[in-house]
Coordinates of C-alpha atoms and ligand atoms in Angstrom, one line a residue:
X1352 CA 15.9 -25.4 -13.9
X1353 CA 19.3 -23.3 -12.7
X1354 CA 18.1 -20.9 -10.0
X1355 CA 20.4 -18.1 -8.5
X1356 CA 19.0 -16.7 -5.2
X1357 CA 20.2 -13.4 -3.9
X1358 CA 19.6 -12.6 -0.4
X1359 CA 21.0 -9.8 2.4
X1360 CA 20.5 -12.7 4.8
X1361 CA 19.6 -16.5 5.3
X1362 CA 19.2 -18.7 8.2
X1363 CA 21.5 -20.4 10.1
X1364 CA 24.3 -18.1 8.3
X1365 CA 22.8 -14.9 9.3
X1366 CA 19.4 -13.7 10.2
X1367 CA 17.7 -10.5 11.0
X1368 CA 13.9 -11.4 10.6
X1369 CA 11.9 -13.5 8.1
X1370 CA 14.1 -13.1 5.2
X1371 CA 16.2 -15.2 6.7
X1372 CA 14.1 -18.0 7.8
X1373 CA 12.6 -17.7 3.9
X1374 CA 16.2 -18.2 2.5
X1375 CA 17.3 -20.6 4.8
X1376 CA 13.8 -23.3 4.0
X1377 CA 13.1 -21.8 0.4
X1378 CA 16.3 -22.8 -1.6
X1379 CA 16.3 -26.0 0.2
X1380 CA 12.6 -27.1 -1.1
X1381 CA 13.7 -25.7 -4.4
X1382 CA 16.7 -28.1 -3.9
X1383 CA 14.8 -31.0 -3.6
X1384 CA 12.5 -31.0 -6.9
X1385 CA 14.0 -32.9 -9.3
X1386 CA 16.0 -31.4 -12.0
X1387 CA 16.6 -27.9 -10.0
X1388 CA 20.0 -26.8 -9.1
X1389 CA 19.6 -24.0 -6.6
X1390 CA 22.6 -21.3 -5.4
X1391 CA 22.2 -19.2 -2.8
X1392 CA 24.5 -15.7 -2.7
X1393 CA 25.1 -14.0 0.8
X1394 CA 26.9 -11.1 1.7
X1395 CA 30.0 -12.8 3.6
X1396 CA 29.3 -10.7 6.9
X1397 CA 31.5 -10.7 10.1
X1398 CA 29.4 -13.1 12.2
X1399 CA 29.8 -15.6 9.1
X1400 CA 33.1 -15.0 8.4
X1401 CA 34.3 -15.5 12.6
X1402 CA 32.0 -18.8 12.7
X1403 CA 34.3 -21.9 12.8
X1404 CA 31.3 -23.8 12.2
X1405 CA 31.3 -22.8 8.2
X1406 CA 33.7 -24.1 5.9
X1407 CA 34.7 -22.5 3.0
X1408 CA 36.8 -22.7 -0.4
X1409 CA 37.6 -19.4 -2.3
X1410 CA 36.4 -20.3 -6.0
X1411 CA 37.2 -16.7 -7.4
X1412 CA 37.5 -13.1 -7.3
X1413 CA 37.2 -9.9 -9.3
X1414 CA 36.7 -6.1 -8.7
X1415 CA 33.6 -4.5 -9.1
X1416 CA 33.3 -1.0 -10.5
X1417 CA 30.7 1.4 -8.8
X1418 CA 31.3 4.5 -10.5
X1419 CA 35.0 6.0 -9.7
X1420 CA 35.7 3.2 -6.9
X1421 CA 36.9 -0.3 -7.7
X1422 CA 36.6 -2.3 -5.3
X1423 CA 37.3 -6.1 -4.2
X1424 CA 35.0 -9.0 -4.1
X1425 CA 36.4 -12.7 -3.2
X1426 CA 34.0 -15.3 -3.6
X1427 CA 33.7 -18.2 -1.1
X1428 CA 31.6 -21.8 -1.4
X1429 CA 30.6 -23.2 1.9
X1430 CA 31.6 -26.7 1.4
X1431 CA 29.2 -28.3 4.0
X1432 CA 25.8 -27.8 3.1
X1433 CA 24.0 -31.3 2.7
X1434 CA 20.9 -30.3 1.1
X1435 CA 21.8 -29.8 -2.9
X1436 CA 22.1 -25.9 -2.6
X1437 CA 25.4 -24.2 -3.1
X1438 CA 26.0 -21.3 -0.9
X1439 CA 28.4 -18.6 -1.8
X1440 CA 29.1 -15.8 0.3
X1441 CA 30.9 -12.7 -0.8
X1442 CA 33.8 -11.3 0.9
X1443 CA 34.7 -8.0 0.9
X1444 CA 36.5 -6.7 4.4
X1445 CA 35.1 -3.1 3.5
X1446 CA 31.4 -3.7 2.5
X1447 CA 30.7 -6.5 4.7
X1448 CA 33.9 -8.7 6.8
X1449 CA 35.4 -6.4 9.1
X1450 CA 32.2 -4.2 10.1
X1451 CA 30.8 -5.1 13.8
X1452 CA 27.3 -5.2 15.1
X1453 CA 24.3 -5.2 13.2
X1454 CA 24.4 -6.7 9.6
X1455 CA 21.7 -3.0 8.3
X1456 CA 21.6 0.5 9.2
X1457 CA 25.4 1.8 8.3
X1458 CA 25.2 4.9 6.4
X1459 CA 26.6 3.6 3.2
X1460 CA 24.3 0.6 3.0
X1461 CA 23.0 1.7 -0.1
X1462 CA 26.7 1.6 -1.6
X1463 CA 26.8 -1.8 0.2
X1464 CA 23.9 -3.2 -1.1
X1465 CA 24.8 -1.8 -4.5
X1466 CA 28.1 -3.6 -4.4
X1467 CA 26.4 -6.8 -3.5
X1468 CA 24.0 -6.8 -6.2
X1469 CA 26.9 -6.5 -8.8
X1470 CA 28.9 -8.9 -7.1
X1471 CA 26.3 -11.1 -7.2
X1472 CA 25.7 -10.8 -10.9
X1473 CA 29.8 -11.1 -11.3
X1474 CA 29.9 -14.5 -9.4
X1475 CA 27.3 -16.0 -12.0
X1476 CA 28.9 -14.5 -15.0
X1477 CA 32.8 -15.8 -13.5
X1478 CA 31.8 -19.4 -12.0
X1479 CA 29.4 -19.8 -15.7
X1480 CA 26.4 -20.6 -13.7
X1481 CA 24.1 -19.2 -16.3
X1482 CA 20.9 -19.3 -14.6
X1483 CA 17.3 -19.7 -16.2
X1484 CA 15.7 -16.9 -13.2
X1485 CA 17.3 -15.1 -10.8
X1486 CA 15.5 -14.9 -7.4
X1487 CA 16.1 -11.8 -5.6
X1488 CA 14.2 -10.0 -2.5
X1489 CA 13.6 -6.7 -1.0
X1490 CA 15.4 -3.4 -1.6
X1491 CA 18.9 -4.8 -1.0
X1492 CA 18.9 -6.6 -4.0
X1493 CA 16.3 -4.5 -5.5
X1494 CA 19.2 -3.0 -8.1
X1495 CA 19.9 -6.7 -9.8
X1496 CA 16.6 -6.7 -12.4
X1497 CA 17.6 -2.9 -13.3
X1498 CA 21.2 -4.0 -13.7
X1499 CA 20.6 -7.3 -15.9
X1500 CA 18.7 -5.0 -18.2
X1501 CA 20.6 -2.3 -18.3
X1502 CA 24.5 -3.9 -17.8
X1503 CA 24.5 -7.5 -17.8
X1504 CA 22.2 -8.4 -20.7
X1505 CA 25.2 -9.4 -23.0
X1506 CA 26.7 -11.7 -20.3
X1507 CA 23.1 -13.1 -19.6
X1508 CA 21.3 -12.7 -22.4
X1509 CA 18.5 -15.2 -21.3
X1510 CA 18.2 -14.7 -17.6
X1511 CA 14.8 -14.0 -16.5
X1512 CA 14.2 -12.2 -12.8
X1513 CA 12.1 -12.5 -10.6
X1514 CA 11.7 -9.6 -7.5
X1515 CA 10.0 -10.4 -4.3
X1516 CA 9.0 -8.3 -1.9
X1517 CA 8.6 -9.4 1.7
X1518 CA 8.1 -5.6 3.3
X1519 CA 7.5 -2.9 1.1
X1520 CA 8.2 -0.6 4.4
X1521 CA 12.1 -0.6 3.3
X1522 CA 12.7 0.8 -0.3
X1523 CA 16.4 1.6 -0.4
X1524 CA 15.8 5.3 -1.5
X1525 CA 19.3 7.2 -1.9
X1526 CA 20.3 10.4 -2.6
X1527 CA 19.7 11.6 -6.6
X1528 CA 24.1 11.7 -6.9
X1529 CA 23.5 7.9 -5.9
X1530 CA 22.3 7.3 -9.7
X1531 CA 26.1 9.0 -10.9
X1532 CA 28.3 8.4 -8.1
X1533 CA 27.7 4.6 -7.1
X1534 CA 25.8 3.7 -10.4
X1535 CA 26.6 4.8 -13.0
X1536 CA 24.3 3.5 -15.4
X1537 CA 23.5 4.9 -19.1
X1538 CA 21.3 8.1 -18.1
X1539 CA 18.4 6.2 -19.8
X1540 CA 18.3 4.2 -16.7
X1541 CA 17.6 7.5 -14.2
X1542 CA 13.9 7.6 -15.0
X1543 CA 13.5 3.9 -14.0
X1544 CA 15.2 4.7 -10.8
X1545 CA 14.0 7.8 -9.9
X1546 CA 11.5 8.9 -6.8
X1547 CA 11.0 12.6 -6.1
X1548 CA 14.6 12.9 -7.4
X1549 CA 15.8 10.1 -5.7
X1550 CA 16.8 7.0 -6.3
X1551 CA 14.3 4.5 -5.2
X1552 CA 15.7 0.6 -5.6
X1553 CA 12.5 -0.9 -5.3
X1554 CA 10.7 0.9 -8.0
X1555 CA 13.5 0.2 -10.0
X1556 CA 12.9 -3.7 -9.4
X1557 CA 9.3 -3.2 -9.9
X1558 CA 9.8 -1.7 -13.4
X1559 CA 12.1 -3.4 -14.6
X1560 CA 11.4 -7.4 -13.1
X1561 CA 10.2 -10.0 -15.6
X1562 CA 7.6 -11.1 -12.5
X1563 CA 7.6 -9.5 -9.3
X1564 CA 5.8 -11.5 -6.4
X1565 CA 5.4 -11.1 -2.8
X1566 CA 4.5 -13.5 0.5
X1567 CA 1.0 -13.9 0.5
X1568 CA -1.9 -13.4 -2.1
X1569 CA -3.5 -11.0 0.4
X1570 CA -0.5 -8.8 0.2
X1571 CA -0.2 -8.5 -2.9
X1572 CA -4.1 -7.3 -3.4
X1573 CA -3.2 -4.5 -0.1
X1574 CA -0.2 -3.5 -2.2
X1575 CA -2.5 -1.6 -4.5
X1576 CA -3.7 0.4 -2.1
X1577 CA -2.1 3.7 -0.6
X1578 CA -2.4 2.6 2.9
X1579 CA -0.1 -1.1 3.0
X1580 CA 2.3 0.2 -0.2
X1581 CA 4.0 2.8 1.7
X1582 CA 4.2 5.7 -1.8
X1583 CA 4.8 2.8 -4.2
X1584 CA 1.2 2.3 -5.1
X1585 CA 1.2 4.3 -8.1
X1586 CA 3.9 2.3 -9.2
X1587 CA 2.9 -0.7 -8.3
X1588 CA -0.6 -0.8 -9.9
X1589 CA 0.4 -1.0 -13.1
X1590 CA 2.8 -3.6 -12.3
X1591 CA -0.6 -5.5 -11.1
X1592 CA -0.1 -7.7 -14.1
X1593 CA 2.8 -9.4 -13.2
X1594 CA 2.4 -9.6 -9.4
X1595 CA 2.0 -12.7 -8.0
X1596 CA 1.3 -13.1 -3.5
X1597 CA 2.5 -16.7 -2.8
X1598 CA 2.4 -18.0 1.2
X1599 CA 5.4 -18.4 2.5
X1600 CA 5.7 -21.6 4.5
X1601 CA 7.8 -22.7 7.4
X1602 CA 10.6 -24.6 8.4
X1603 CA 8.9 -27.8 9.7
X1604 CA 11.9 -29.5 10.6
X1605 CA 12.7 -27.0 12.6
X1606 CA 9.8 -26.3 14.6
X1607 CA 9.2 -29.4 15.9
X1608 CA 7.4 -30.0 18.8
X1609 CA 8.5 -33.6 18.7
X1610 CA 12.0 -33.1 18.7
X1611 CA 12.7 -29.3 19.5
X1612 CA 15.5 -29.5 21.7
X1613 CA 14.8 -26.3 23.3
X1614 CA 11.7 -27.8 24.9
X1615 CA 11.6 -29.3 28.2
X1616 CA 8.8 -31.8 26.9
X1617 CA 7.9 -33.3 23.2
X1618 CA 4.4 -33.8 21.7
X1619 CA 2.9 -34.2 18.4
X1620 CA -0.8 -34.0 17.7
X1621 CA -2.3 -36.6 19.5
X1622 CA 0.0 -35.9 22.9
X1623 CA -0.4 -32.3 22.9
X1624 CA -2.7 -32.2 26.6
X1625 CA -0.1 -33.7 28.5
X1626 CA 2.9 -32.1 26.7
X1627 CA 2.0 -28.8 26.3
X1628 CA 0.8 -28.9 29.8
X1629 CA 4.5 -29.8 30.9
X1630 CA 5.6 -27.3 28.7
X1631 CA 3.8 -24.2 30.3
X1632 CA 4.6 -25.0 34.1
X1633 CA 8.0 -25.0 33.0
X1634 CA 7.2 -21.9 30.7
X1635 CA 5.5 -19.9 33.9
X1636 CA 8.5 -20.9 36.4
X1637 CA 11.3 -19.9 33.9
X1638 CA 9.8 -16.8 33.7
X1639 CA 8.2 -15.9 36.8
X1640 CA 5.2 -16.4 36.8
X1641 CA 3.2 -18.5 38.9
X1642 CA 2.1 -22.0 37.5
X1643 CA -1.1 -21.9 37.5
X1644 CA -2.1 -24.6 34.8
X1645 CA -5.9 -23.4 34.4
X1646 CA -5.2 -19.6 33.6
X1647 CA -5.1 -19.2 29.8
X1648 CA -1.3 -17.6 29.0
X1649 CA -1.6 -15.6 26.5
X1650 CA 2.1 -15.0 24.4
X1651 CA 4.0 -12.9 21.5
X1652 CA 7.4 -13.6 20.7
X1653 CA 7.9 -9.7 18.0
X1654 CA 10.5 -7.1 17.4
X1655 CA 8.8 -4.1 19.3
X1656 CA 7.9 -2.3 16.7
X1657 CA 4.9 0.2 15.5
X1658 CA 3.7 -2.1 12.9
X1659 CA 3.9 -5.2 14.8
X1660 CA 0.4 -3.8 16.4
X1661 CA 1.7 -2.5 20.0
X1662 CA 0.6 0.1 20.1
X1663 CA -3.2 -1.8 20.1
X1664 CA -1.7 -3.8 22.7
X1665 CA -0.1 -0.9 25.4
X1666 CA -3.9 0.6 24.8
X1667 CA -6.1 -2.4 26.3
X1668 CA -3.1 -4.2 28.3
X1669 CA -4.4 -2.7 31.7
X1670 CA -8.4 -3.0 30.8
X1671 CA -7.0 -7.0 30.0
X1672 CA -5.7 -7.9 32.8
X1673 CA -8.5 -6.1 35.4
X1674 CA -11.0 -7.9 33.2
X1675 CA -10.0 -11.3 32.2
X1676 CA -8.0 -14.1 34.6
X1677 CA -5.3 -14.4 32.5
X1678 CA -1.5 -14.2 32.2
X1679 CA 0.9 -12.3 29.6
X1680 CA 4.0 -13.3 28.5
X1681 CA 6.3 -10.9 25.5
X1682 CA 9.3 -11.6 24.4
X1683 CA 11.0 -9.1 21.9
X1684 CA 13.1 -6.3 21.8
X1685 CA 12.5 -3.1 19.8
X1686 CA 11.5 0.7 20.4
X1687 CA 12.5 2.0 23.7
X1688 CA 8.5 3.2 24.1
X1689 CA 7.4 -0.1 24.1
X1690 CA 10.3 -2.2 26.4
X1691 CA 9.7 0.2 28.9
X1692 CA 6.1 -0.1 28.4
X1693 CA 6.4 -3.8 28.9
X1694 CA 8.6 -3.5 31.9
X1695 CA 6.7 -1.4 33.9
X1696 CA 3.4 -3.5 33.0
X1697 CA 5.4 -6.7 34.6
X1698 CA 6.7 -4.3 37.3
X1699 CA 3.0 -3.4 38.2
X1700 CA 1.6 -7.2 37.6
X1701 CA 4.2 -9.3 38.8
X1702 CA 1.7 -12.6 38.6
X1703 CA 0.3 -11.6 35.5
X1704 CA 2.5 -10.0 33.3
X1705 CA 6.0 -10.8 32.1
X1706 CA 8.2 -9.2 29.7
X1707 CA 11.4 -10.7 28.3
X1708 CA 13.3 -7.7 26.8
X1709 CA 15.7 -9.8 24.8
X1710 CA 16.2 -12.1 21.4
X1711 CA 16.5 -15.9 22.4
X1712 CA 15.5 -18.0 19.8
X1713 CA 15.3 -21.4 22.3
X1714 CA 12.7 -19.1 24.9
X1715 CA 11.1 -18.1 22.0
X1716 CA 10.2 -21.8 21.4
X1717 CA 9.6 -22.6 24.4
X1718 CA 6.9 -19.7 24.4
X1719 CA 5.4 -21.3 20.9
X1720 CA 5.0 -24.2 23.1
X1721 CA 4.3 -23.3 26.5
X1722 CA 1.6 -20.7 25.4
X1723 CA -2.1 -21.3 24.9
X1724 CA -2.9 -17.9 23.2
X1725 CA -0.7 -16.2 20.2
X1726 CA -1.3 -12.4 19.7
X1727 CA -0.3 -11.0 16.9
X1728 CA -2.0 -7.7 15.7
X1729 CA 0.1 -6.3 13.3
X1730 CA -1.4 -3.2 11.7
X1731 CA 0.3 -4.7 8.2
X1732 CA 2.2 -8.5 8.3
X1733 CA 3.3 -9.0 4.3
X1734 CA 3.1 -13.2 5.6
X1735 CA 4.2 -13.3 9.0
X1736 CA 5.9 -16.6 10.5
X1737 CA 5.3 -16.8 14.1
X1738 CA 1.6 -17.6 13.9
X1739 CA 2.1 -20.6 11.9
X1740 CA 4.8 -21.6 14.6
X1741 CA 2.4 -20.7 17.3
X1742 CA -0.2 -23.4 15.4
X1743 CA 2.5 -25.5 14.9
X1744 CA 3.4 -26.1 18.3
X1745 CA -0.6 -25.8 19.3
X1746 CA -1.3 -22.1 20.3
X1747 CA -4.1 -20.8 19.1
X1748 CA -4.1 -17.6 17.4
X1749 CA -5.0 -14.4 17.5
X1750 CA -4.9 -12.0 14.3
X1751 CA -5.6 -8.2 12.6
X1752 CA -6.9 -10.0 9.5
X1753 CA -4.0 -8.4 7.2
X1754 CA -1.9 -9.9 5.0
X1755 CA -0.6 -12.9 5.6
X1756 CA -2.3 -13.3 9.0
X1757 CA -5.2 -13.2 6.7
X1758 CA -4.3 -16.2 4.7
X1759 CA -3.5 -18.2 7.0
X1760 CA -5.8 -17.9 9.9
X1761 CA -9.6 -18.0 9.1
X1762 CA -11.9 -16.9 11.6
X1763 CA -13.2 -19.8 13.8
X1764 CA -17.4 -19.8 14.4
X1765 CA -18.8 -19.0 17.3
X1766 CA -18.1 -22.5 18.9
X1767 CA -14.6 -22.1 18.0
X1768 CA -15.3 -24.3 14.4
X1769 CA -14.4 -24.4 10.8
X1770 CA -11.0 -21.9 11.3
X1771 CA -7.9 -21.9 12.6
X1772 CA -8.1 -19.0 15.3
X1773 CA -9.6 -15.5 16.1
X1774 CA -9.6 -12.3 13.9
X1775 CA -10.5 -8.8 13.5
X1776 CA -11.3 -6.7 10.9
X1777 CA -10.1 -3.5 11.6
X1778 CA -6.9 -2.0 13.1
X1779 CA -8.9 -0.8 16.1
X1780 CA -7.7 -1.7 20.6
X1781 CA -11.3 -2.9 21.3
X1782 CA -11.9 -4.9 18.5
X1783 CA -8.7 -6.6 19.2
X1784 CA -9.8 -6.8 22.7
X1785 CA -13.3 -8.5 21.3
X1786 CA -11.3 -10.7 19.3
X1787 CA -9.1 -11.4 22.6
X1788 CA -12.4 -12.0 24.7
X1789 CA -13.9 -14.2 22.4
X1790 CA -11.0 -16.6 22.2
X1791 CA -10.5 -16.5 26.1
X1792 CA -14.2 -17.6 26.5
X1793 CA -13.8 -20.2 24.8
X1794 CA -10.9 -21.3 26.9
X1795 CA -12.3 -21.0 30.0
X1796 CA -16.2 -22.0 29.2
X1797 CA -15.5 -25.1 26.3
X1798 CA -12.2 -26.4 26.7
X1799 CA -13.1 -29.1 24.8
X1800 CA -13.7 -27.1 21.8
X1801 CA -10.9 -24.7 22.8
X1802 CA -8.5 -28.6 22.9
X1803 CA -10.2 -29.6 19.4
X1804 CA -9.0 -26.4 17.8
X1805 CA -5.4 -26.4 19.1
X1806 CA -5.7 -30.3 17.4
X1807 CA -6.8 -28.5 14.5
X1808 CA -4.2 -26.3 14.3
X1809 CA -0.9 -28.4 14.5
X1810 CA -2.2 -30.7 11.8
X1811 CA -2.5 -28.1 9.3
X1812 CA 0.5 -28.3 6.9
X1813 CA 2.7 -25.1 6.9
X1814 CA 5.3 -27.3 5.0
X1815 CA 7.4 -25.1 2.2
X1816 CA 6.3 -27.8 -0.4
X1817 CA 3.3 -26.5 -1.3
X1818 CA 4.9 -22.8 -2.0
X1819 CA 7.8 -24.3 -3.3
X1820 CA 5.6 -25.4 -6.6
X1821 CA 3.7 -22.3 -6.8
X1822 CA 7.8 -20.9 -7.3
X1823 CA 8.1 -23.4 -9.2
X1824 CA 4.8 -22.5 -11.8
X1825 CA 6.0 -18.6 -11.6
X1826 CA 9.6 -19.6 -12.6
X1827 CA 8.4 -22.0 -15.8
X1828 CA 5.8 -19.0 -16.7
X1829 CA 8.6 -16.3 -16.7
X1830 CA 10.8 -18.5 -18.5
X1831 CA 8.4 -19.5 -21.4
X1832 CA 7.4 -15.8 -21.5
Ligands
GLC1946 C1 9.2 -9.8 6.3 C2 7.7 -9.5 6.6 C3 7.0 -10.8 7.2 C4 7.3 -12.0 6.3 C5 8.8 -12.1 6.1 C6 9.2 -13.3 5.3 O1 9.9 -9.9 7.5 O2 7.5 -8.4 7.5 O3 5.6 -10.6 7.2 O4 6.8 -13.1 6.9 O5 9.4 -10.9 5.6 O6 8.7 -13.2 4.0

């Protein structure tokens, strides 16, 4: 099968959350099934472009027309990817090459993304990759199903599309002119498009995508509801039909205990006492915090956001640490509310409490390893990755049952049995306290069951192969349909 996916960012190109890690492991597994050939197409940003590291060949150009502008788009192959996937970027010095800083949040990033999504369908069209589906995610390339029916279905008369959504939270809504100005699609379209008057990408997508899926099957039931779908319920209910949740997976290669190089000790399953042990007193000293091996650390490596569950966690951090003998360890950076909350917390509790204000990806695997206790209460978590890198690397979990989180941690019994970590049910401080207190008894009062589950945990598979099929069956059913 020829599959074209589109992507704002992918991993180790460019990365901004878990887009990236999806499109840097999800092509790849594509890749590897027989008879697939997979391209990837990635906005050719400034951090990619300045990277010696990537080798490219220009392979064409053209302009694309968004309403009065024409504008430029080069298109570049990255010659060494060893995996089967081709890799284009697209180069445009005004979009994308000679902006600085973050690779979202300009003001014209709906222009941007709007350019991207054409160039995108351009690049297929010019290099006569014809592909069976188009893959493309979230709002940024939310315009490509609307545009393959409305524009491109002479060029690609055959080309299904599939839309997935990995947070529902980012739309790309636009001014009503947006529809004239940047668009400029046969008035027809404006219904499709249209919000309140505005232009609303995703709803577009939703509409107008021959499947649409998203990153877990509990997402997609929460998608229904007003609460998780953030206005687009009423749109997407109808759409019901062809929504599809499928788990994401993770890079196992990657996080590797046994060969991380970030770590200061390797384990696998079987070796996981002594090595994890290694791992935390070299955790707690890098740190600051004093190496005590028998006090549970408890850790969350999370953008500091609302919906990462924070707030949860700034209203029982104090009541935690007066109650319970444990340490806390956050790394992140987000909304200036929560750093400072998590500075002055450490300020206050020097030997309990640190907080990293910063983004290091080798900390945050020494934290996947050096931890005992992951916390992730997200209020909403469309998949969520860490917590499978937290079991991964033999932290045990614990979860707001939502989402993803959902999926892919059951409860445990009460003597820590038959699951894969500690949830609760509702988006409520105590009961994530409960949850907390339930998980650090077992810690300090049956370590041996509190040892069996961490076992448990890193031999679960969290492998992509598994999702890649379920792609796989979505892709063969929206092609025979
Ligand atoms: C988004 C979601 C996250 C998901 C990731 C990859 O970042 O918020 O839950 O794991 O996309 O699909």
């Amino acid at each position: 099968m020829k599959i074209a996916m589109l992507a704002s960012e992918g991993a180790p190109y460019i990365k901004s959350g878990g887009l990236g890690d999806v499109m840097e492991a999800l092509p790849s597994a594509l890749a590897r099934i027989p008879g697939n050939e997979v391209v990837l197409i990635l906005p050719y940003y400034k951090k990619i472009l300045d990277n010696p590291k990537y080798e490219v060949e220009q392979v064409s150009q053209f302009y694309v027309s968004l309403g009065w502008r024409n504008q430029y788009a080069g298109v570049y192959r990255l010659k060494n990817r060893a995996d089967g996937v081709r890799v284009y970027f697209i180069d445009s010095l005004y979009y994308f090459g000679a902006r600085e800083g973050a690779i979202y949040g300009d003001i014209d990033d709906g222009e941007r993304f709007a350019f991207f999504s054409k160039a995108c369908l351009d690049t297929l069209v010019n290099l006569d990759f014809i592909p069976d589906v188009i893959q493309c995610n979230d709002w940024q390339t939310a315009l490509v199903p609307t545009l393959l029916k409305a524009q491109y279905q002479p060029l690609l008369p055959d080309t299904k599309c599939v839309f997935t959504i990995h947070n529902v939270e980012y739309q790309g809504w636009a001014e009503g002119s947006f529809f004239d100005d940047v668009l400029a699609l046969p008035w027809e379209w404006r219904p499709t498009l249209d919000m309140s008057g505005c232009v609303n990408m995703m709803k577009g997508a939703i509409e107008t995508a021959d499947m649409v899926s998203t990153v877990s099957e509990t997402y997609a039931r929460e998608l229904m509801y007003p609460y998780y779908a953030h206005g687009l319920d009423s749109v997407l209910s109808p759409a019901a039909w062809k929504l599809t949740g499928i788990t994401n997976g993770i890079d196992v290669n990657t996080f590797n205990p046994e060969t991380d190089p970030a770590l200061p000790a390797h384990y696998n399953a079987d070796t996981f006492r002594e090595g994890k042990a290694a791992c935390k007193a070299a955790l707690q000293k890098e740190v600051g915090l004093p190496q005590a091996p028998d006090v549970p650390l408890m850790v969350m490596v999370t953008r500091l956001v609302g919906h990462k569950g924070l707030d949860l966690l700034c209203h029982i951090a104090r009541q935690l640490i007066w109650e319970e003998n444990a340490q806390l360890l956050i790394l992140g950076t987000g909304e200036a509310r929560f750093e400072q909350f998590f500075r002055e917390l450490a300020e206050e509790f020097p030997d309990r409490v640190a907080a990293k204000i910063t983004f290091n990806l080798g900390l945050a695997s020494r934290i996947y390893a050096g931890g005992d206790i992951y916390l992730m209460p997200s209020k909403s978590e469309p998949c969520g990755l860490s917590q499978m890198n937290a079991m991964r690397y033999g932290t045990v979990p614990v979860v707001h049952a939502t989402g993803g989180l959902k999926d892919t941690v059951p409860p445990v019994d009460e003597n820590g049995e038959n699951g894969l970590g500690f949830t609760f049910q509702s988006y409520n401080a105590h009961d994530f306290l409960n949850a907390l207190k339930r998980c650090l008894a077992l810690y300090h009062h049956n370590p041996q069951a509190f040892q069996k589950l961490q076992y448990v945990d890193m031999c679960q598979d969290f492998s992509w192969d598994v999702p890649a099929q379920k792609y796989m069956q979505m892709f063969t059913k929206v092609c025979a349909g």
